[in-house]
Amino acid sequence: MRCHLGSSAMAVALLINKRIQKVFRTHVKLVRSVTSNHSIILNKPQLSIVCKQCAVTSYLRFYSSPSPNNQGGQDSAKNVLAAVLANKPKTGKIPVGVQKRDCFHPGASVLSREDISLGDTKPVSTVDMFRGLMEYVWPKDNQAIRNRVTLSLSLLFGAKVMNVTVPFLFKYAVDEVNQVATTPAGDALLGMATVPQALGTTAFSLLVGYGLARATAAGFNELRNAVFARVAQHSIRRLACNVFTHLHNLDLGFHLGRQTGALSKTIDRGSRAINFVLSAMIFNVVPTIFELTLVSTILGVKGGLAFAGLAVGCVGVYAAFTLAITQWRTQFRVRMNRAENQAGNTAIDSLINYETVKYFNNERHELEKYDASLRQYESASLKTAWSLAALNFGQHAIFSAGLSLVMLLAAREIAAGSMTVGDLVMVNGLLFQLSIPLGFLGSVYREVRQALVDMQTMFTLMTVQSRIKEIQKAPPLIVDSRTATIEFRDVNFKYVNGKPIFNNLSFSIPAGAKIGIVGGSGSGKSTMVRLLYRFFEPQSGNIFINGQNIRDVDLVSLRKAIAVVPQDCVLFHDTIFHNLHYGDLSKSREQVYAASRLAELHDAVLTWPKGYETEVGERGLKLSGGEKQRVGIARAILKDAPLLLHDEATSSLDSLTEHAILQALKAATVGKTSICIAHRLSTVADADEILVLERGAISERGSHHQLVANPSSLYYKLWEKQNQHPLSK
Ligand SMILES: N[C@@H](CCC(=O)N[C@@H](CS)C(=O)NCC(=O)O)C(=O)O
């Protein structure tokens, strides 16, 4: 087997998990009491901390490559938990090792198991995983792949048979040559004859056959690798695509509670794990077991039970020794990898802080810190190397002892006349060949265990169910700009228990109207968009579009009917053109330009260095807040849906930008039913009607003029507050 087992820290997840579970059990009560505002859930291979107010999840990770937000794989479970305990989250501080997401709410009620169902998954056993894997390796709908599997297995079988043939040919060649050598006529021929003449045709043919059999075995092996590569890659691709599609099908609640990086790592590691498990099984484990069976059967037939028993016993002891030592020495590899990570982090941290180091003349201190990590690495790698040497020596010693014993048995048989010298050579050859794949048994065992953990994480992810359920064969939503009415009827919604967002919220909007929604922060303005788009489901009550309950219609048709301009328009790391075109990829270049013009973006883009081909940078970093909002509006214009939802950004824009955005919005809302969530009231001053949200219900509604005419209204107060001009005082 080719050695591609080199990596590293991940190999220890299982061991670490055991430790986490142990430490977790001991500390769970304590942890729960100090982190009264968060629930801590053991969710292999990490602890999830779920906020009881908004259900956002943070993670305590115990092994992972370092990222700007975490400490990498340096902390043991105990240390991290100790840090959590020491750093009482009541203070709002983030404990060491916790990857923070959007929230760290202090003080809230206890979350029940149901509340955290966004992280709920079904347990996946190893049998489930292998069953799942078989669907990809032996796909019912793909005969070509099944043919390849059959061919690979045949080649595997052929290669092993050839492999076993080699010692046989060698045996016959040795016996034949031995006979030639002990025949008197042979002496006379030597010196002047060609090799075939000197050896005789049989011995000559056997030796040539020996070479051919070896080459054929190697050829079959390589062909098997090439044929099977497609099966493995095809399975990986299909599975990765299925996981990707599954992730897109999950609800927003799931995605808000997950780290995107962690999800992509899950796919990445899971796919690599599949490749590894498949390769290990097909190229190492199964062939070795097959070869062992073949060899012991041959030995049994040739020499009797003693031979077969010795071969199987030797391999058994070898395997037991290898697994035990591998298990024991894993700790050194864990320490080595951890120290390596730590040394790398220390060096990077120190070099990033170059100026600070210089300002305080702390070069010596930095060097000592770095050297301390390197010392740990050195010590751990020495232990790894020593233990590897012990493992290799032990394996060789066991195998050599077995080999000697079998040959002693063979020698006794030769003396008794029931075996030939060739038989002794054959026995030696058969066993020796077996030692080659067994030489990687420890590494295969270690890596397969890790791969199974990675696969389990990925398969577990596949069991997460979206909480947005579609009824089967739901009819499409039928709506156009003339019929795009919206009605919320007795809607109750909360993200987590004890914190209602909407209480029996009811209102309706006529088709073609422009509605402004205002209210204090946390009043549920943005949640309204999420409910309408079915990112979340109300606990009770219904929402209707054109009289059709959005729960009962096809989700795709619902989402096609609504264009959303989000609060924070996130862009793809691509050109501005692609980002605008994303609103409707079927539209022409000219239509994209037209939308961009209506969104007041076109002229600005033309002044950029590469115009529409300008790259916007990761997540649109190169664009200002106002420009990103206009991209959002242009996309919505391009989508040209009968309903438009605009969630205005909170960031304060300068008045010129605000004016441009208002103009763009006007263009976007022509002929649509639009809801504009407004943080700045000036954005909705021209709306047909403004709804004021307060404590989960609509407290006021009317036009801007009607609402400002009432000095005791909340709207009036908000308007006053936002339109104070210190200079005019
Ligand atoms: N004979 C040993 C070692 C095999 C070996 O050399 N493995 C390679 C990886 S394919 C290695 O670098 N091992 C380093 C180690 O196990 O520390 C076993 O059965 O695991």
mmCIF file of C-alpha atoms in Angstrom, residues 495 502 523-531 567 647 677 679 693:
data_model
loop_
_atom_site.group_PDB
_atom_site.id
_atom_site.type_symbol
_atom_site.label_atom_id
_atom_site.label_comp_id
_atom_site.label_asym_id
_atom_site.label_seq_id
_atom_site.Cartn_x
_atom_site.Cartn_y
_atom_site.Cartn_z
ATOM 1 C CA TYR A 495 -36.904 32.167 18.413
ATOM 2 C CA PHE A 502 -44.863 38.409 17.766
ATOM 3 C CA SER A 523 -39.295 44.685 17.821
ATOM 4 C CA GLY A 524 -39.231 41.973 15.139
ATOM 5 C CA LYS A 525 -39.088 44.079 11.970
ATOM 6 C CA SER A 526 -36.522 41.882 10.230
ATOM 7 C CA THR A 527 -38.227 38.748 11.550
ATOM 8 C CA MET A 528 -41.254 39.706 9.474
ATOM 9 C CA VAL A 529 -39.169 39.349 6.304
ATOM 10 C CA ARG A 530 -37.807 36.024 7.526
ATOM 11 C CA LEU A 531 -41.310 34.682 8.162
ATOM 12 C CA GLN A 567 -29.932 44.649 5.539
ATOM 13 C CA ASP A 647 -34.564 45.632 5.094
ATOM 14 C CA ILE A 677 -38.241 47.880 7.097
ATOM 15 C CA HIS A 679 -34.509 52.257 10.663
ATOM 16 C CA LEU A 693 -44.271 47.584 15.710
#
